Amino acid sequence: MSEHRRKPPQPQGGGRAAARRGTSASSSGRRAAPRGATGSPSDSYGSGAYDSGGEERQYGGRAEARRAAQRSTGGNRRRAAEPARGGRRAAPGGPGGPGRGRGRAAAVPDKKRLIDYPRAGKYGWQRWMPSWKLVSGLCIGFFGSLVAVAGIGYAMVGVPNEENAAALSQNNVYYWADGSQMVAAGSGQNRQNVTIDRIPKAMQWAVISAENKSFYDDSGVDPMGIARALANMARGGDTQGGSTITQQFVKNTYLSQEQTVTRKFKEMFISIKVGTKVSKPVILQGYLNTSYYGRGAYGIQAAAQAYYGKEAKELTPSECAFLAALLKGPTYYDPAGNESIDPNASKEKNTKRSKDRWAWILEQMHNDKRITDREYQDAIKKYPMPQDRKASKGMSGQIGYLAETAKKYVLNHSNISEKQFDLGGYQIKTTFKKANVEALAKAVKKVEKEKLDPKNRELDKHVQFGAASVKPKDGAIVALYGGAGYENGHFNNNADTSGVPVGSTWKPFVLAAAMEHGTYRSNGPLSPLSKYNGNDHLKVKNNDGTYVLKKDNTPFFQENESDYPWGYISLRKAMEQSVNTPFVQLGMDVGMKNVRDVAEKSGILDPSFATLNPSFALGTSTPSAIRMADAYATFAAAGKQAAPYSVTSVKYNGQEIEGFDKPRVTQAMPENVANNVTDVLENVIQNGTGKNALSLGRTAAGKTGTTDENKSAWFVGYTQQLSTSVAMFREDPKSAKLLSMNGTAGEKSIHGGDVPTLVWTEYMKAALKGKPDLGFPEAEKIGEIQDEVGAPSPKPTPTVEPSETVTESPSPTPTESSSPSPTPSDTCGFFGCETDGGAQNGGGTGNGGTDGGVSPEPTPTDTNLDGGNSRGNGNGGIFGGPEG
């Protein structure tokens, strides 16, 4: 080491430090020892006092001390605290105390830490293993903190002096599209508190046995239930579940219905206090008076009136068990059903759920010795089916259906529960136009009066209508017709219902799929002038040329409504006269999966699709009137699709709720495909089964539809301003099964071109009065003509310039003779005039063409049916299924 880094020699006697030590020692009565006399390493500048030769070291100092300290913490190295060379370890606090030399750090022990982790003095894995002292200390600290927090929470949270606003009944106010008030509806007039002595003992015990057996013994809270609720919330669910009757009473009476951790803790602390200050009978009374039983009924008295038309005190044990079952969730336990809220809440499913829980509650009451053997046997004998729903104030006519549709939209586009919504306080602005709604109802009533006579004709009884009108390019529902009205006992909204097959109004989706995707034989889109065999009773082929087989392995034959021999006709002609066989074979050639995809993109909901077999092309699916109007609006808007909506804004006590913007508009299909479908459907009105719509007196397009056994009849049509669908059907009021309309209205059979088209035309005249006739965008030629396998070679046909308005004569009416010989007819459109030559080609029937029914469904065998993927006929309503 260089000379200039050496420490200069100290004066004998130790200099100033020695003088200080001497002074200190003198003052304490001791003699100061000379440096190094104690033998301590700290008595010298170096790590040791002297080397082996006795000469004082001049090296080392602080750097060496640091290295020694580092060595003291390393693995298996010798600690620096070992005795220095030529010396011995100094005892801490020994003579002379801690030294002041440069080797001091090596001798100072580690300071004790509050939390010894990682553990000092341990090596390897032991260094990271917490001691039992640390673990027990942390546990004690944690639980102590919980106790402290609970104590503070209990002290700070008090029982509110008044009921919360949610526990007080309010109305929901609905507004027309122009902002004027439609109706104020809610539970304001459907709530009445009763004292515990007017609530049957059976009702009290039914609730206790079903929901909280320990009610009279517990403190008011269920810790395990609260833990489960918090766990549900942590997993992304809500915090419901596991509440005691006391907690439910507190939530209903003092707190909001929001599902948050804060609200759950408040509920717990208030419940504990209520449990200690309020008697159990009073708590039970409050719970039964504030609970929601469905049908807008809050409290046991309102529920007894709503379901059985009697006072609460008059309820039987069996009826009490039924009402207690409703507390599980009235949407799913009311036998009347609530499909407008959820497709899973059908009458059948709800009735089964209700019966199962009703029987279980009676069993629990019996097991708990709350009813005698005799009372149990009497109660379980017969399920106490409640009375039908009744119209509440202001919900008569179409208003009930409009409010129900808007409510359903709100519930499916927000986090608001049905129970919260029915508590009231909401202002809902809808898309419904009063003039349109009144015009649609008037059109139905007028045609009903002209065509139906239920008092004198048995087959005119139980006929129902459902209709909806939607704005293309927007999706706003401006009008709907849901039925005869709540006041007449009709609570099912026919405009937004499932179970009514749409028949031949499905064929435009098959044609659109062919023009967009082509067939397995084509290299691209298929022209609507391509020809297919239109004869009756034809075997349907798979893509490989084999025939589609039924379950018994015999060939499946597709039928038309009549046996008229159409021969090979164009798809345009087949659509005009609604001939079945060409579209069934076309669907097989295109692939039913492609047909389904086109329909879905147009606005049809997944749950309403039927099984993908040959009959799928003929409308076995069951979308609602709202969804059919919206899907056809996609054609009217040149392929642009917007989901239907009925609400533009929602406010709660004046505060805007987010989530009610207009649905996004998408391009569901190529523009020219939609325009070509429109061109073909214009011809249906001009020359085909929809001729009754000609009296509208403006450019329009549409399609008729009739189903198997004449159980339903449809007309769906549109202009650029409005798309409207009308459905007609008969329904058995007891079984809700569809009945045949053969003979209805004094006709041999009812077709979509008859009564439904007349209703559509009456409404559209009023709805479009004073508005310009916008026509439709001009369709450009699309696809190549490729006839079905086996079709005769095409003959040259004359061409004409395209015209916006088709002017062609109606086709002649075929006779019922076995060998008809009609005159060949021409069908003209954008592509020119096609001549369906030969004796096999003719026109429509006198009753609107062969808008035939659907044949029994075969078992598909080909992969172009999407592997026979089966889809049930679920709710095809506007908000059912995935959209909610």
PDB file of N, CA and C in Angstrom, residues 759-822:
ATOM      1  N   VAL A 759    -105.462  -7.308 -42.592  1.00  0.00           N
ATOM      2  CA  VAL A 759    -105.097  -6.541 -41.399  1.00  0.00           C
ATOM      3  C   VAL A 759    -103.878  -5.679 -41.695  1.00  0.00           C
ATOM      4  N   TRP A 760    -102.874  -6.276 -42.327  1.00  0.00           N
ATOM      5  CA  TRP A 760    -101.643  -5.546 -42.660  1.00  0.00           C
ATOM      6  C   TRP A 760    -101.953  -4.325 -43.520  1.00  0.00           C
ATOM      7  N   THR A 761    -102.788  -4.518 -44.524  1.00  0.00           N
ATOM      8  CA  THR A 761    -103.089  -3.421 -45.456  1.00  0.00           C
ATOM      9  C   THR A 761    -103.849  -2.297 -44.767  1.00  0.00           C
ATOM     10  N   GLU A 762    -104.829  -2.649 -43.934  1.00  0.00           N
ATOM     11  CA  GLU A 762    -105.594  -1.629 -43.207  1.00  0.00           C
ATOM     12  C   GLU A 762    -104.672  -0.785 -42.331  1.00  0.00           C
ATOM     13  N   TYR A 763    -103.769  -1.450 -41.632  1.00  0.00           N
ATOM     14  CA  TYR A 763    -102.863  -0.719 -40.746  1.00  0.00           C
ATOM     15  C   TYR A 763    -101.906   0.166 -41.538  1.00  0.00           C
ATOM     16  N   MET A 764    -101.277  -0.400 -42.570  1.00  0.00           N
ATOM     17  CA  MET A 764    -100.271   0.359 -43.322  1.00  0.00           C
ATOM     18  C   MET A 764    -100.880   1.573 -44.023  1.00  0.00           C
ATOM     19  N   LYS A 765    -102.142   1.476 -44.427  1.00  0.00           N
ATOM     20  CA  LYS A 765    -102.808   2.649 -45.024  1.00  0.00           C
ATOM     21  C   LYS A 765    -102.829   3.805 -44.029  1.00  0.00           C
ATOM     22  N   ALA A 766    -103.205   3.510 -42.794  1.00  0.00           N
ATOM     23  CA  ALA A 766    -103.292   4.556 -41.778  1.00  0.00           C
ATOM     24  C   ALA A 766    -101.910   5.026 -41.341  1.00  0.00           C
ATOM     25  N   ALA A 767    -100.976   4.095 -41.179  1.00  0.00           N
ATOM     26  CA  ALA A 767     -99.650   4.448 -40.669  1.00  0.00           C
ATOM     27  C   ALA A 767     -98.847   5.271 -41.667  1.00  0.00           C
ATOM     28  N   LEU A 768     -99.077   5.049 -42.966  1.00  0.00           N
ATOM     29  CA  LEU A 768     -98.298   5.738 -44.005  1.00  0.00           C
ATOM     30  C   LEU A 768     -99.056   6.893 -44.644  1.00  0.00           C
ATOM     31  N   LYS A 769    -100.235   7.191 -44.134  1.00  0.00           N
ATOM     32  CA  LYS A 769    -101.046   8.260 -44.716  1.00  0.00           C
ATOM     33  C   LYS A 769    -100.283   9.581 -44.694  1.00  0.00           C
ATOM     34  N   GLY A 770    -100.223  10.232 -45.846  1.00  0.00           N
ATOM     35  CA  GLY A 770     -99.535  11.507 -45.954  1.00  0.00           C
ATOM     36  C   GLY A 770     -98.044  11.400 -46.166  1.00  0.00           C
ATOM     37  N   LYS A 771     -97.509  10.198 -46.161  1.00  0.00           N
ATOM     38  CA  LYS A 771     -96.066  10.012 -46.361  1.00  0.00           C
ATOM     39  C   LYS A 771     -95.797   9.664 -47.826  1.00  0.00           C
ATOM     40  N   PRO A 772     -94.654  10.059 -48.363  1.00  0.00           N
ATOM     41  CA  PRO A 772     -94.359   9.799 -49.783  1.00  0.00           C
ATOM     42  C   PRO A 772     -94.097   8.324 -50.056  1.00  0.00           C
ATOM     43  N   ASP A 773     -94.334   7.921 -51.296  1.00  0.00           N
ATOM     44  CA  ASP A 773     -94.011   6.560 -51.728  1.00  0.00           C
ATOM     45  C   ASP A 773     -92.557   6.563 -52.188  1.00  0.00           C
ATOM     46  N   LEU A 774     -91.663   6.006 -51.372  1.00  0.00           N
ATOM     47  CA  LEU A 774     -90.229   6.067 -51.653  1.00  0.00           C
ATOM     48  C   LEU A 774     -89.763   4.969 -52.593  1.00  0.00           C
ATOM     49  N   GLY A 775     -90.619   3.991 -52.861  1.00  0.00           N
ATOM     50  CA  GLY A 775     -90.178   2.876 -53.691  1.00  0.00           C
ATOM     51  C   GLY A 775     -89.083   2.080 -53.008  1.00  0.00           C
ATOM     52  N   PHE A 776     -88.259   1.378 -53.788  1.00  0.00           N
ATOM     53  CA  PHE A 776     -87.134   0.621 -53.259  1.00  0.00           C
ATOM     54  C   PHE A 776     -85.905   0.850 -54.125  1.00  0.00           C
ATOM     55  N   PRO A 777     -84.707   0.649 -53.576  1.00  0.00           N
ATOM     56  CA  PRO A 777     -83.495   0.741 -54.398  1.00  0.00           C
ATOM     57  C   PRO A 777     -83.557  -0.266 -55.549  1.00  0.00           C
ATOM     58  N   GLU A 778     -83.019   0.112 -56.675  1.00  0.00           N
ATOM     59  CA  GLU A 778     -83.060  -0.770 -57.840  1.00  0.00           C
ATOM     60  C   GLU A 778     -82.122  -1.953 -57.635  1.00  0.00           C
ATOM     61  N   ALA A 779     -82.623  -3.133 -57.934  1.00  0.00           N
ATOM     62  CA  ALA A 779     -81.823  -4.352 -57.792  1.00  0.00           C
ATOM     63  C   ALA A 779     -80.987  -4.572 -59.045  1.00  0.00           C
ATOM     64  N   GLU A 780     -79.735  -4.935 -58.845  1.00  0.00           N
ATOM     65  CA  GLU A 780     -78.860  -5.269 -59.969  1.00  0.00           C
ATOM     66  C   GLU A 780     -78.839  -6.781 -60.167  1.00  0.00           C
ATOM     67  N   LYS A 781     -78.605  -7.179 -61.379  1.00  0.00           N
ATOM     68  CA  LYS A 781     -78.583  -8.602 -61.679  1.00  0.00           C
ATOM     69  C   LYS A 781     -77.591  -9.328 -60.773  1.00  0.00           C
ATOM     70  N   ILE A 782     -78.007 -10.474 -60.288  1.00  0.00           N
ATOM     71  CA  ILE A 782     -77.171 -11.195 -59.329  1.00  0.00           C
ATOM     72  C   ILE A 782     -77.096 -12.668 -59.714  1.00  0.00           C
ATOM     73  N   GLY A 783     -75.929 -13.246 -59.593  1.00  0.00           N
ATOM     74  CA  GLY A 783     -75.743 -14.685 -59.750  1.00  0.00           C
ATOM     75  C   GLY A 783     -75.940 -15.203 -61.159  1.00  0.00           C
ATOM     76  N   GLU A 784     -75.723 -16.497 -61.276  1.00  0.00           N
ATOM     77  CA  GLU A 784     -75.880 -17.200 -62.545  1.00  0.00           C
ATOM     78  C   GLU A 784     -77.075 -18.145 -62.463  1.00  0.00           C
ATOM     79  N   ILE A 785     -77.738 -18.304 -63.590  1.00  0.00           N
ATOM     80  CA  ILE A 785     -78.850 -19.253 -63.644  1.00  0.00           C
ATOM     81  C   ILE A 785     -78.295 -20.667 -63.654  1.00  0.00           C
ATOM     82  N   GLN A 786     -78.637 -21.433 -62.652  1.00  0.00           N
ATOM     83  CA  GLN A 786     -78.224 -22.836 -62.600  1.00  0.00           C
ATOM     84  C   GLN A 786     -79.413 -23.649 -62.109  1.00  0.00           C
ATOM     85  N   ASP A 787     -80.029 -24.340 -63.022  1.00  0.00           N
ATOM     86  CA  ASP A 787     -81.233 -25.087 -62.699  1.00  0.00           C
ATOM     87  C   ASP A 787     -80.915 -26.328 -61.879  1.00  0.00           C
ATOM     88  N   GLU A 788     -81.951 -26.838 -61.231  1.00  0.00           N
ATOM     89  CA  GLU A 788     -81.826 -28.055 -60.446  1.00  0.00           C
ATOM     90  C   GLU A 788     -81.411 -29.215 -61.348  1.00  0.00           C
ATOM     91  N   VAL A 789     -80.716 -30.176 -60.772  1.00  0.00           N
ATOM     92  CA  VAL A 789     -80.337 -31.373 -61.522  1.00  0.00           C
ATOM     93  C   VAL A 789     -81.591 -32.040 -62.072  1.00  0.00           C
ATOM     94  N   GLY A 790     -81.591 -32.330 -63.383  1.00  0.00           N
ATOM     95  CA  GLY A 790     -82.744 -32.972 -64.004  1.00  0.00           C
ATOM     96  C   GLY A 790     -83.647 -32.013 -64.731  1.00  0.00           C
ATOM     97  N   ALA A 791     -83.414 -30.687 -64.571  1.00  0.00           N
ATOM     98  CA  ALA A 791     -84.245 -29.707 -65.256  1.00  0.00           C
ATOM     99  C   ALA A 791     -83.944 -29.729 -66.750  1.00  0.00           C
ATOM    100  N   PRO A 792     -84.956 -29.473 -67.623  1.00  0.00           N
ATOM    101  CA  PRO A 792     -84.702 -29.418 -69.075  1.00  0.00           C
ATOM    102  C   PRO A 792     -83.777 -28.261 -69.403  1.00  0.00           C
ATOM    103  N   SER A 793     -83.099 -28.364 -70.506  1.00  0.00           N
ATOM    104  CA  SER A 793     -82.183 -27.310 -70.932  1.00  0.00           C
ATOM    105  C   SER A 793     -82.946 -26.009 -71.120  1.00  0.00           C
ATOM    106  N   PRO A 794     -82.391 -24.899 -70.634  1.00  0.00           N
ATOM    107  CA  PRO A 794     -83.092 -23.615 -70.756  1.00  0.00           C
ATOM    108  C   PRO A 794     -83.206 -23.181 -72.206  1.00  0.00           C
ATOM    109  N   LYS A 795     -84.326 -22.534 -72.503  1.00  0.00           N
ATOM    110  CA  LYS A 795     -84.547 -22.017 -73.843  1.00  0.00           C
ATOM    111  C   LYS A 795     -84.285 -20.519 -73.849  1.00  0.00           C
ATOM    112  N   PRO A 796     -83.870 -19.988 -74.962  1.00  0.00           N
ATOM    113  CA  PRO A 796     -83.641 -18.540 -75.037  1.00  0.00           C
ATOM    114  C   PRO A 796     -84.927 -17.796 -74.700  1.00  0.00           C
ATOM    115  N   THR A 797     -84.801 -16.750 -73.922  1.00  0.00           N
ATOM    116  CA  THR A 797     -85.976 -15.950 -73.537  1.00  0.00           C
ATOM    117  C   THR A 797     -85.728 -14.503 -73.879  1.00  0.00           C
ATOM    118  N   PRO A 798     -86.783 -13.804 -74.265  1.00  0.00           N
ATOM    119  CA  PRO A 798     -86.612 -12.375 -74.578  1.00  0.00           C
ATOM    120  C   PRO A 798     -86.278 -11.598 -73.330  1.00  0.00           C
ATOM    121  N   THR A 799     -85.565 -10.511 -73.512  1.00  0.00           N
ATOM    122  CA  THR A 799     -85.200  -9.646 -72.373  1.00  0.00           C
ATOM    123  C   THR A 799     -85.845  -8.286 -72.553  1.00  0.00           C
ATOM    124  N   VAL A 800     -86.094  -7.641 -71.450  1.00  0.00           N
ATOM    125  CA  VAL A 800     -86.649  -6.290 -71.483  1.00  0.00           C
ATOM    126  C   VAL A 800     -85.846  -5.425 -70.548  1.00  0.00           C
ATOM    127  N   GLU A 801     -85.983  -4.145 -70.735  1.00  0.00           N
ATOM    128  CA  GLU A 801     -85.302  -3.218 -69.848  1.00  0.00           C
ATOM    129  C   GLU A 801     -85.938  -3.288 -68.459  1.00  0.00           C
ATOM    130  N   PRO A 802     -85.137  -3.235 -67.398  1.00  0.00           N
ATOM    131  CA  PRO A 802     -85.706  -3.280 -66.042  1.00  0.00           C
ATOM    132  C   PRO A 802     -86.594  -2.077 -65.764  1.00  0.00           C
ATOM    133  N   SER A 803     -87.635  -2.303 -65.031  1.00  0.00           N
ATOM    134  CA  SER A 803     -88.532  -1.210 -64.653  1.00  0.00           C
ATOM    135  C   SER A 803     -88.763  -1.258 -63.156  1.00  0.00           C
ATOM    136  N   GLU A 804     -89.039  -0.103 -62.605  1.00  0.00           N
ATOM    137  CA  GLU A 804     -89.194  -0.017 -61.156  1.00  0.00           C
ATOM    138  C   GLU A 804     -90.479  -0.688 -60.710  1.00  0.00           C
ATOM    139  N   THR A 805     -91.520  -0.593 -61.546  1.00  0.00           N
ATOM    140  CA  THR A 805     -92.804  -1.161 -61.176  1.00  0.00           C
ATOM    141  C   THR A 805     -93.114  -2.332 -62.085  1.00  0.00           C
ATOM    142  N   VAL A 806     -93.415  -3.462 -61.483  1.00  0.00           N
ATOM    143  CA  VAL A 806     -93.742  -4.650 -62.261  1.00  0.00           C
ATOM    144  C   VAL A 806     -95.195  -4.558 -62.688  1.00  0.00           C
ATOM    145  N   THR A 807     -95.461  -4.730 -63.983  1.00  0.00           N
ATOM    146  CA  THR A 807     -96.835  -4.700 -64.496  1.00  0.00           C
ATOM    147  C   THR A 807     -97.077  -5.986 -65.243  1.00  0.00           C
ATOM    148  N   GLU A 808     -97.583  -6.943 -64.515  1.00  0.00           N
ATOM    149  CA  GLU A 808     -97.864  -8.208 -65.155  1.00  0.00           C
ATOM    150  C   GLU A 808     -99.227  -8.689 -64.706  1.00  0.00           C
ATOM    151  N   SER A 809     -99.842  -9.444 -65.526  1.00  0.00           N
ATOM    152  CA  SER A 809    -101.180  -9.928 -65.222  1.00  0.00           C
ATOM    153  C   SER A 809    -101.111 -11.084 -64.259  1.00  0.00           C
ATOM    154  N   PRO A 810    -102.117 -11.197 -63.385  1.00  0.00           N
ATOM    155  CA  PRO A 810    -102.139 -12.335 -62.474  1.00  0.00           C
ATOM    156  C   PRO A 810    -102.228 -13.633 -63.248  1.00  0.00           C
ATOM    157  N   SER A 811    -101.638 -14.659 -62.684  1.00  0.00           N
ATOM    158  CA  SER A 811    -101.653 -15.957 -63.335  1.00  0.00           C
ATOM    159  C   SER A 811    -103.030 -16.571 -63.242  1.00  0.00           C
ATOM    160  N   PRO A 812    -103.390 -17.405 -64.209  1.00  0.00           N
ATOM    161  CA  PRO A 812    -104.705 -18.040 -64.171  1.00  0.00           C
ATOM    162  C   PRO A 812    -104.812 -19.015 -63.014  1.00  0.00           C
ATOM    163  N   THR A 813    -106.021 -19.319 -62.636  1.00  0.00           N
ATOM    164  CA  THR A 813    -106.276 -20.212 -61.515  1.00  0.00           C
ATOM    165  C   THR A 813    -106.308 -21.649 -61.990  1.00  0.00           C
ATOM    166  N   PRO A 814    -105.515 -22.548 -61.387  1.00  0.00           N
ATOM    167  CA  PRO A 814    -105.545 -23.941 -61.805  1.00  0.00           C
ATOM    168  C   PRO A 814    -106.839 -24.606 -61.365  1.00  0.00           C
ATOM    169  N   THR A 815    -107.231 -25.588 -62.077  1.00  0.00           N
ATOM    170  CA  THR A 815    -108.442 -26.325 -61.736  1.00  0.00           C
ATOM    171  C   THR A 815    -108.078 -27.523 -60.889  1.00  0.00           C
ATOM    172  N   GLU A 816    -109.111 -28.175 -60.370  1.00  0.00           N
ATOM    173  CA  GLU A 816    -108.878 -29.346 -59.545  1.00  0.00           C
ATOM    174  C   GLU A 816    -108.826 -30.627 -60.373  1.00  0.00           C
ATOM    175  N   SER A 817    -108.867 -30.495 -61.704  1.00  0.00           N
ATOM    176  CA  SER A 817    -108.859 -31.692 -62.555  1.00  0.00           C
ATOM    177  C   SER A 817    -107.517 -32.372 -62.485  1.00  0.00           C
ATOM    178  N   SER A 818    -107.526 -33.676 -62.782  1.00  0.00           N
ATOM    179  CA  SER A 818    -106.295 -34.449 -62.666  1.00  0.00           C
ATOM    180  C   SER A 818    -105.308 -34.115 -63.762  1.00  0.00           C
ATOM    181  N   SER A 819    -105.790 -33.556 -64.860  1.00  0.00           N
ATOM    182  CA  SER A 819    -104.889 -33.228 -65.977  1.00  0.00           C
ATOM    183  C   SER A 819    -105.148 -31.808 -66.440  1.00  0.00           C
ATOM    184  N   PRO A 820    -104.765 -30.851 -65.628  1.00  0.00           N
ATOM    185  CA  PRO A 820    -105.012 -29.459 -66.026  1.00  0.00           C
ATOM    186  C   PRO A 820    -104.126 -29.064 -67.190  1.00  0.00           C
ATOM    187  N   SER A 821    -104.634 -28.178 -68.000  1.00  0.00           N
ATOM    188  CA  SER A 821    -103.853 -27.678 -69.127  1.00  0.00           C
ATOM    189  C   SER A 821    -103.945 -26.169 -69.164  1.00  0.00           C
ATOM    190  N   PRO A 822    -103.312 -25.540 -68.231  1.00  0.00           N
ATOM    191  CA  PRO A 822    -103.374 -24.076 -68.182  1.00  0.00           C
ATOM    192  C   PRO A 822    -102.550 -23.457 -69.282  1.00  0.00           C
TER     193      PRO A 822
END
